[in-house]
Amino acid sequence: MPGGGRVAAVTDAHFEVAAGECLALIGESGCGKSVLASALLGLLPANAQTAGEARLGALDLLAADERTLARTVRGRLVGLIPQSPAAHLTPVRRVRSQLAETVRALTGTRGRTALRAATDRAAERAAFPADHLDRHPHELSGGLAQRAATALALVGNAPLLLADEPTTGLDRDLVDHTVDELRRHVDGGAGRALLVITHDLTAAERIADRVAVMYAGRIVELADAAAFFGAPGPRHPYSRGLLQALPDRGFTPIPGLPPELGDLPAGCAFAPRCERATAVCAVPPALTDGTACHHPHRPEDHRA
């Protein structure tokens, strides 16, 4: 910030992702979702600071040094589908070369024939066309770059997969293929889990077991996915507004804009946009029973 101030991009993010589970983290752009994912892998800017714990088994990801993150965590314990896949691909190397290197490093596959076959299988898993494997990243569309990044992330069958907007640039059929493959990753091996960050609520409904909603750097709702997308529906007014903005649910946008993280209002950050706000909302609400709201919706508020 100007003047050397600091911005709390993510605050009080308390959640778990259990083995065999997919947690979908949703919310408008700029709310801190991708910052949280970057923090887990030690990919924040050098001047960023983290506090707290992020446990993966006995390992605290936030306390791990760069050597541990590079040699033990990234790709092996935690796979990442990045939000900007083209920026994570090496521009001067063909996709096949990058995928083969990852297959060799994470699976131990050796021999030209075996490595080529394993590389082809990895590409097929992410619906990346075989006839594009010998292209450079700049020759790929955004959707193809997304599929290349997905293929790379899936190679190691990591216990935890972080997928940051994994369906960006894909048409609906490829969105369904991608989320189904991510679901198979979770279901296909003991101890695997998935944290998917997405704006695509249709994809989230298809893949998630639970939903976490983030607003202005804080998680404001944690809910079972079936209850969230069905009955009784979301409890937080912001969460309900996200669903009501979908074309098949009313196409009604949430009024106003999210606040700047460096200039948050006192009390509930959503109050200036919320039709249910009252004077009590001047006090920040705690996350109680899965909802951080003084006036949450009740089951009887649900409308089919």
Coordinates of N, CA, C and O in Angstrom, one line a residue, residues 176-302:
D176 N -16.5 -30.2 -18.0 CA -17.0 -31.4 -17.4 C -15.9 -32.5 -17.4 O -15.8 -33.2 -16.4
H177 N -15.2 -32.7 -18.5 CA -14.1 -33.7 -18.5 C -13.1 -33.4 -17.5 O -12.6 -34.3 -16.7
T178 N -12.7 -32.1 -17.3 CA -11.7 -31.7 -16.4 C -12.1 -32.0 -15.0 O -11.3 -32.6 -14.2
V179 N -13.3 -31.5 -14.6 CA -13.7 -31.7 -13.2 C -13.9 -33.2 -12.9 O -13.6 -33.6 -11.8
D180 N -14.4 -33.9 -13.9 CA -14.5 -35.4 -13.7 C -13.2 -36.0 -13.4 O -13.0 -37.0 -12.6
E181 N -12.2 -35.6 -14.2 CA -10.8 -36.2 -14.0 C -10.2 -35.8 -12.6 O -9.6 -36.6 -12.0
L182 N -10.5 -34.6 -12.2 CA -10.0 -34.1 -10.9 C -10.8 -34.9 -9.8 O -10.2 -35.3 -8.8
R183 N -12.0 -35.2 -10.0 CA -12.8 -36.1 -9.1 C -12.2 -37.5 -9.0 O -12.1 -38.1 -8.0
R184 N -11.8 -38.0 -10.2 CA -11.2 -39.3 -10.3 C -9.9 -39.3 -9.5 O -9.5 -40.4 -8.9
H185 N -9.2 -38.2 -9.6 CA -7.9 -38.1 -8.8 C -8.2 -38.3 -7.4 O -7.4 -39.1 -6.7
V186 N -9.2 -37.7 -6.8 CA -9.5 -37.8 -5.4 C -10.0 -39.3 -5.1 O -9.6 -39.9 -4.1
D187 N -10.9 -39.8 -5.9 CA -11.5 -41.1 -5.7 C -10.6 -42.3 -6.0 O -10.8 -43.4 -5.6
G188 N -9.5 -42.0 -6.8 CA -8.7 -43.1 -7.3 C -7.6 -43.6 -6.4 O -6.8 -44.5 -6.8
G189 N -7.3 -42.9 -5.3 CA -6.2 -43.4 -4.5 C -6.5 -43.0 -3.0 O -7.0 -41.9 -2.7
A190 N -6.1 -43.9 -2.1 CA -6.3 -43.6 -0.7 C -5.5 -42.4 -0.3 O -4.4 -42.2 -0.6
G191 N -6.2 -41.5 0.5 CA -5.5 -40.4 1.1 C -5.4 -39.1 0.2 O -4.7 -38.2 0.6
R192 N -6.0 -39.1 -0.9 CA -6.0 -37.9 -1.8 C -7.1 -36.9 -1.5 O -8.2 -37.3 -1.2
A193 N -6.8 -35.7 -1.7 CA -7.7 -34.6 -1.4 C -7.6 -33.5 -2.5 O -6.5 -33.4 -3.1
L194 N -8.6 -32.7 -2.7 CA -8.6 -31.7 -3.7 C -9.2 -30.4 -3.1 O -10.2 -30.4 -2.5
L195 N -8.4 -29.3 -3.3 CA -8.9 -27.9 -3.0 C -9.0 -27.2 -4.3 O -8.0 -27.0 -5.0
V196 N -10.2 -27.0 -4.8 CA -10.5 -26.3 -6.1 C -11.0 -24.9 -5.9 O -11.9 -24.7 -5.1
I197 N -10.3 -24.0 -6.5 CA -10.6 -22.6 -6.4 C -11.3 -22.2 -7.7 O -10.7 -22.4 -8.8
T198 N -12.5 -21.7 -7.7 CA -13.2 -21.5 -8.9 C -14.3 -20.5 -8.9 O -14.9 -20.2 -7.8
H199 N -14.5 -19.8 -10.0 CA -15.7 -18.9 -10.2 C -16.8 -19.7 -10.8 O -18.0 -19.2 -10.8
D200 N -16.6 -20.9 -11.3 CA -17.6 -21.7 -12.0 C -18.4 -22.5 -11.0 O -18.0 -23.6 -10.6
L201 N -19.5 -21.9 -10.6 CA -20.3 -22.6 -9.6 C -20.9 -23.9 -10.1 O -21.2 -24.8 -9.4
T202 N -21.2 -24.0 -11.4 CA -21.7 -25.2 -12.0 C -20.6 -26.3 -11.9 O -21.0 -27.4 -11.5
A203 N -19.4 -26.0 -12.1 CA -18.3 -26.9 -11.9 C -18.2 -27.3 -10.5 O -17.9 -28.5 -10.1
A204 N -18.3 -26.3 -9.6 CA -18.2 -26.6 -8.2 C -19.3 -27.5 -7.7 O -19.0 -28.5 -6.9
E205 N -20.5 -27.3 -8.2 CA -21.6 -28.2 -7.8 C -21.3 -29.6 -8.3 O -21.7 -30.6 -7.6
R206 N -20.7 -29.8 -9.5 CA -20.5 -31.1 -10.0 C -19.4 -31.9 -9.3 O -19.5 -33.1 -9.2
I207 N -18.4 -31.2 -8.7 CA -17.3 -31.9 -8.1 C -17.2 -31.9 -6.6 O -16.6 -32.8 -6.0
A208 N -17.7 -30.9 -6.0 CA -17.4 -30.6 -4.5 C -18.2 -31.5 -3.6 O -19.4 -31.7 -3.8
D209 N -17.6 -31.8 -2.5 CA -18.2 -32.4 -1.3 C -18.7 -31.3 -0.3 O -19.7 -31.4 0.3
R210 N -17.8 -30.3 -0.2 CA -18.1 -29.2 0.7 C -17.7 -27.9 -0.1 O -16.9 -27.9 -1.0
V211 N -18.3 -26.8 0.4 CA -18.0 -25.5 -0.2 C -17.6 -24.5 0.9 O -18.1 -24.5 2.0
A212 N -16.5 -23.7 0.6 CA -16.1 -22.6 1.4 C -16.2 -21.4 0.6 O -15.8 -21.3 -0.5
V213 N -16.9 -20.4 1.2 CA -17.1 -19.1 0.5 C -16.3 -18.0 1.1 O -16.3 -17.9 2.4
M214 N -15.5 -17.3 0.3 CA -14.6 -16.3 0.8 C -15.1 -14.9 0.4 O -15.5 -14.8 -0.8
Y215 N -15.0 -14.0 1.3 CA -15.4 -12.6 1.0 C -14.4 -11.7 1.7 O -14.2 -11.8 2.9
A216 N -13.8 -10.8 1.0 CA -12.9 -9.8 1.5 C -11.8 -10.4 2.4 O -11.5 -9.9 3.5
G217 N -11.2 -11.5 2.0 CA -10.1 -12.1 2.7 C -10.5 -13.1 3.8 O -9.7 -13.6 4.5
R218 N -11.8 -13.3 4.1 CA -12.3 -14.1 5.1 C -13.3 -15.2 4.6 O -14.0 -14.9 3.7
I219 N -13.2 -16.3 5.2 CA -14.2 -17.4 4.9 C -15.5 -17.0 5.7 O -15.5 -16.9 6.9
V220 N -16.6 -16.9 4.9 CA -17.8 -16.5 5.6 C -18.8 -17.6 5.6 O -19.9 -17.5 6.3
E221 N -18.6 -18.7 4.9 CA -19.5 -19.8 5.0 C -18.7 -21.1 4.7 O -17.9 -21.2 3.7
L222 N -19.0 -22.2 5.4 CA -18.5 -23.5 5.1 C -19.8 -24.4 5.2 O -20.5 -24.4 6.2
A223 N -20.0 -25.2 4.1 CA -21.2 -25.9 4.0 C -21.1 -27.2 3.2 O -20.2 -27.3 2.3
D224 N -21.9 -28.1 3.5 CA -22.0 -29.3 2.6 C -22.5 -28.9 1.3 O -23.4 -28.1 1.1
A225 N -21.9 -29.4 0.2 CA -22.2 -29.0 -1.1 C -23.6 -29.3 -1.5 O -24.3 -28.5 -2.2
A226 N -24.1 -30.4 -1.2 CA -25.5 -30.8 -1.5 C -26.5 -29.8 -0.9 O -27.5 -29.4 -1.6
A227 N -26.3 -29.5 0.3 CA -27.2 -28.5 1.0 C -27.0 -27.1 0.5 O -27.9 -26.3 0.4
F228 N -25.8 -26.8 0.1 CA -25.5 -25.4 -0.4 C -26.1 -25.2 -1.7 O -26.8 -24.2 -1.9
F229 N -26.0 -26.1 -2.7 CA -26.5 -25.9 -4.0 C -28.0 -26.4 -4.1 O -28.7 -26.0 -5.1
G230 N -28.5 -27.2 -3.1 CA -29.9 -27.6 -3.1 C -30.6 -27.0 -2.0 O -30.7 -25.8 -1.8
A231 N -31.2 -27.9 -1.2 CA -32.0 -27.4 0.0 C -31.2 -27.8 1.3 O -30.6 -28.9 1.3
P232 N -31.1 -26.9 2.2 CA -31.9 -25.6 2.3 C -31.2 -24.4 1.6 O -31.7 -23.3 1.7
G233 N -30.0 -24.6 1.0 CA -29.3 -23.5 0.3 C -28.4 -22.8 1.3 O -28.2 -23.1 2.4
P234 N -27.6 -21.8 0.7 CA -26.6 -21.1 1.5 C -27.3 -20.3 2.7 O -28.4 -19.9 2.6
R235 N -26.5 -20.1 3.7 CA -27.1 -19.4 4.9 C -26.6 -17.9 4.8 O -27.3 -17.0 5.3
H236 N -25.4 -17.7 4.3 CA -24.8 -16.3 4.3 C -25.5 -15.5 3.1 O -25.6 -16.1 2.0
P237 N -25.9 -14.3 3.4 CA -26.5 -13.5 2.3 C -25.6 -13.4 1.0 O -26.1 -13.4 -0.1
Y238 N -24.3 -13.3 1.3 CA -23.4 -13.2 0.1 C -23.4 -14.5 -0.7 O -23.5 -14.5 -1.9
S239 N -23.3 -15.6 0.0 CA -23.3 -16.9 -0.7 C -24.6 -17.1 -1.5 O -24.6 -17.5 -2.6
R240 N -25.7 -16.7 -0.9 CA -27.0 -16.8 -1.6 C -27.0 -15.9 -2.8 O -27.6 -16.2 -3.8
G241 N -26.4 -14.7 -2.7 CA -26.3 -13.8 -3.8 C -25.5 -14.3 -4.9 O -25.9 -14.1 -6.1
L242 N -24.5 -15.1 -4.6 CA -23.7 -15.7 -5.7 C -24.5 -16.7 -6.5 O -24.4 -16.7 -7.7
L243 N -25.3 -17.5 -5.8 CA -26.2 -18.4 -6.5 C -27.3 -17.7 -7.3 O -27.6 -18.1 -8.5
Q244 N -27.8 -16.7 -6.7 CA -28.9 -16.0 -7.4 C -28.4 -15.2 -8.6 O -29.3 -14.8 -9.5
A245 N -27.1 -15.0 -8.7 CA -26.6 -14.3 -9.9 C -26.4 -15.3 -11.1 O -26.1 -14.8 -12.2
L246 N -26.6 -16.6 -10.9 CA -26.4 -17.5 -12.0 C -27.6 -17.4 -13.0 O -28.7 -17.1 -12.6
P247 N -27.4 -17.6 -14.3 CA -28.4 -17.4 -15.3 C -29.6 -18.3 -15.0 O -30.8 -17.9 -15.3
D248 N -29.4 -19.5 -14.5 CA -30.5 -20.4 -14.3 C -31.2 -20.3 -12.9 O -32.1 -21.1 -12.5
R249 N -30.7 -19.3 -12.1 CA -31.3 -19.1 -10.8 C -31.8 -17.6 -10.6 O -31.8 -17.1 -9.4
G250 N -32.0 -16.9 -11.6 CA -32.6 -15.6 -11.5 C -31.8 -14.5 -12.1 O -32.3 -13.5 -12.5
F251 N -30.5 -14.8 -12.3 CA -29.6 -13.8 -13.0 C -29.6 -12.4 -12.4 O -29.7 -11.4 -13.0
T252 N -29.7 -12.4 -11.0 CA -29.7 -11.2 -10.3 C -28.4 -10.9 -9.7 O -28.0 -11.6 -8.7
P253 N -27.7 -9.8 -10.1 CA -26.4 -9.6 -9.6 C -26.4 -9.0 -8.2 O -27.4 -8.4 -7.7
I254 N -25.3 -9.3 -7.4 CA -25.2 -8.7 -6.1 C -24.9 -7.2 -6.3 O -24.0 -6.8 -7.0
P255 N -25.7 -6.3 -5.6 CA -25.4 -4.9 -5.8 C -24.1 -4.5 -5.3 O -23.5 -5.1 -4.3
G256 N -23.5 -3.4 -5.9 CA -22.3 -2.9 -5.4 C -21.0 -3.7 -5.8 O -21.1 -4.6 -6.6
L257 N -19.9 -3.3 -5.2 CA -18.6 -4.0 -5.5 C -18.0 -4.4 -4.2 O -18.2 -3.8 -3.2
P258 N -17.1 -5.4 -4.3 CA -16.4 -5.9 -3.1 C -15.5 -4.7 -2.6 O -15.0 -3.9 -3.4
P259 N -15.2 -4.6 -1.3 CA -14.3 -3.6 -0.8 C -12.8 -3.9 -1.2 O -12.5 -5.0 -1.4
E260 N -12.0 -2.9 -1.2 CA -10.6 -3.1 -1.3 C -10.1 -3.7 0.0 O -10.5 -3.3 1.1
L261 N -9.2 -4.6 -0.1 CA -8.7 -5.3 1.1 C -7.9 -4.3 2.0 O -7.8 -4.6 3.2
G262 N -7.4 -3.2 1.5 CA -6.7 -2.3 2.3 C -7.6 -1.2 2.9 O -7.1 -0.3 3.6
D263 N -8.9 -1.3 2.6 CA -9.8 -0.3 3.1 C -11.2 -0.9 3.4 O -12.2 -0.6 2.9
L264 N -11.1 -1.9 4.3 CA -12.3 -2.6 4.6 C -13.2 -1.8 5.6 O -12.7 -1.1 6.4
P265 N -14.5 -1.9 5.4 CA -15.4 -1.2 6.3 C -15.3 -1.9 7.7 O -14.9 -3.0 7.9
A266 N -15.7 -1.1 8.7 CA -15.7 -1.6 10.1 C -16.9 -2.7 10.2 O -17.9 -2.6 9.5
G267 N -16.7 -3.7 11.0 CA -17.7 -4.7 11.2 C -17.7 -5.7 10.1 O -16.7 -6.1 9.5
C268 N -18.9 -6.1 9.7 CA -19.1 -7.1 8.6 C -18.7 -6.4 7.3 O -19.3 -5.4 6.9
A269 N -17.8 -7.0 6.5 CA -17.3 -6.4 5.3 C -18.4 -6.4 4.2 O -18.4 -5.6 3.3
F270 N -19.4 -7.3 4.3 CA -20.4 -7.4 3.3 C -21.6 -6.5 3.6 O -22.5 -6.3 2.8
A271 N -21.6 -5.9 4.8 CA -22.8 -5.1 5.2 C -23.2 -4.0 4.2 O -24.4 -3.8 4.0
P272 N -22.2 -3.3 3.6 CA -22.7 -2.2 2.7 C -23.4 -2.7 1.5 O -24.1 -1.9 0.8
R273 N -23.3 -4.0 1.2 CA -24.0 -4.6 0.0 C -25.2 -5.5 0.4 O -25.9 -6.0 -0.5
C274 N -25.5 -5.6 1.7 CA -26.4 -6.6 2.2 C -27.7 -5.9 2.6 O -27.8 -5.0 3.4
E275 N -28.8 -6.5 2.1 CA -30.2 -6.0 2.4 C -30.6 -6.4 3.8 O -31.6 -5.8 4.3
R276 N -29.9 -7.3 4.4 CA -30.3 -7.8 5.7 C -29.5 -7.1 6.8 O -29.7 -7.3 8.0
A277 N -28.6 -6.2 6.5 CA -27.7 -5.5 7.4 C -28.5 -4.6 8.4 O -29.5 -3.9 8.0
T278 N -28.1 -4.6 9.7 CA -28.6 -3.8 10.7 C -27.5 -3.2 11.5 O -26.3 -3.4 11.2
A279 N -27.8 -2.5 12.5 CA -26.7 -1.8 13.4 C -25.8 -2.8 14.0 O -24.6 -2.5 14.2
V280 N -26.3 -4.0 14.3 CA -25.4 -5.0 14.9 C -24.3 -5.4 14.0 O -23.2 -6.0 14.4
C281 N -24.4 -5.2 12.7 CA -23.4 -5.6 11.7 C -22.2 -4.7 11.8 O -21.2 -5.0 11.1
A282 N -22.2 -3.7 12.6 CA -21.0 -2.9 12.9 C -20.0 -3.7 13.7 O -18.8 -3.3 13.7
V283 N -20.4 -4.8 14.2 CA -19.5 -5.7 14.9 C -19.1 -6.9 14.0 O -20.0 -7.5 13.5
P284 N -17.8 -7.2 13.8 CA -17.5 -8.3 12.9 C -18.1 -9.6 13.4 O -18.0 -10.0 14.6
P285 N -18.8 -10.4 12.6 CA -19.4 -11.6 13.0 C -18.4 -12.8 13.0 O -17.4 -12.8 12.2
A286 N -18.5 -13.6 14.0 CA -17.6 -14.8 14.1 C -18.2 -15.9 13.2 O -19.4 -15.9 12.9
L287 N -17.3 -16.8 12.8 CA -17.8 -18.0 12.0 C -18.4 -19.0 13.0 O -17.7 -19.7 13.6
T288 N -19.7 -19.0 13.1 CA -20.4 -19.9 14.0 C -21.3 -20.8 13.2 O -22.1 -20.4 12.4
D289 N -21.2 -22.1 13.5 CA -22.1 -23.1 12.9 C -21.9 -23.0 11.3 O -22.9 -23.1 10.6
G290 N -20.7 -22.7 10.9 CA -20.4 -22.6 9.5 C -20.7 -21.4 8.8 O -20.6 -21.3 7.6
T291 N -21.2 -20.3 9.5 CA -21.6 -19.1 8.8 C -21.1 -17.9 9.7 O -21.4 -17.8 10.9
A292 N -20.5 -16.9 9.0 CA -20.1 -15.7 9.7 C -21.1 -14.6 9.3 O -20.8 -13.8 8.4
C293 N -22.2 -14.5 10.0 CA -23.2 -13.6 9.7 C -24.1 -13.4 10.9 O -24.4 -14.4 11.6
H294 N -24.5 -12.2 11.2 CA -25.4 -11.9 12.3 C -26.9 -12.2 11.9 O -27.7 -12.4 12.8
H295 N -27.2 -12.2 10.6 CA -28.5 -12.5 10.2 C -28.5 -13.6 9.1 O -29.0 -13.3 7.9
P296 N -28.1 -14.8 9.4 CA -28.0 -15.8 8.3 C -29.4 -16.2 7.9 O -30.4 -16.1 8.7
H297 N -29.5 -16.7 6.7 CA -30.8 -17.3 6.3 C -31.0 -18.6 7.0 O -30.1 -19.4 7.4
R298 N -32.3 -19.0 7.3 CA -32.7 -20.2 8.0 C -33.2 -21.2 7.0 O -33.6 -20.8 5.8
P299 N -33.3 -22.4 7.4 CA -33.8 -23.4 6.4 C -35.2 -23.1 5.9 O -35.5 -23.4 4.7
E300 N -36.0 -22.4 6.7 CA -37.4 -22.1 6.2 C -37.3 -21.0 5.1 O -38.4 -20.7 4.5
D301 N -36.1 -20.3 5.0 CA -36.1 -19.3 3.9 C -35.9 -19.9 2.5 O -36.0 -19.2 1.5
H302 N -35.6 -21.2 2.5 CA -35.3 -21.8 1.2 C -36.5 -21.7 0.3 O -37.6 -22.0 0.7

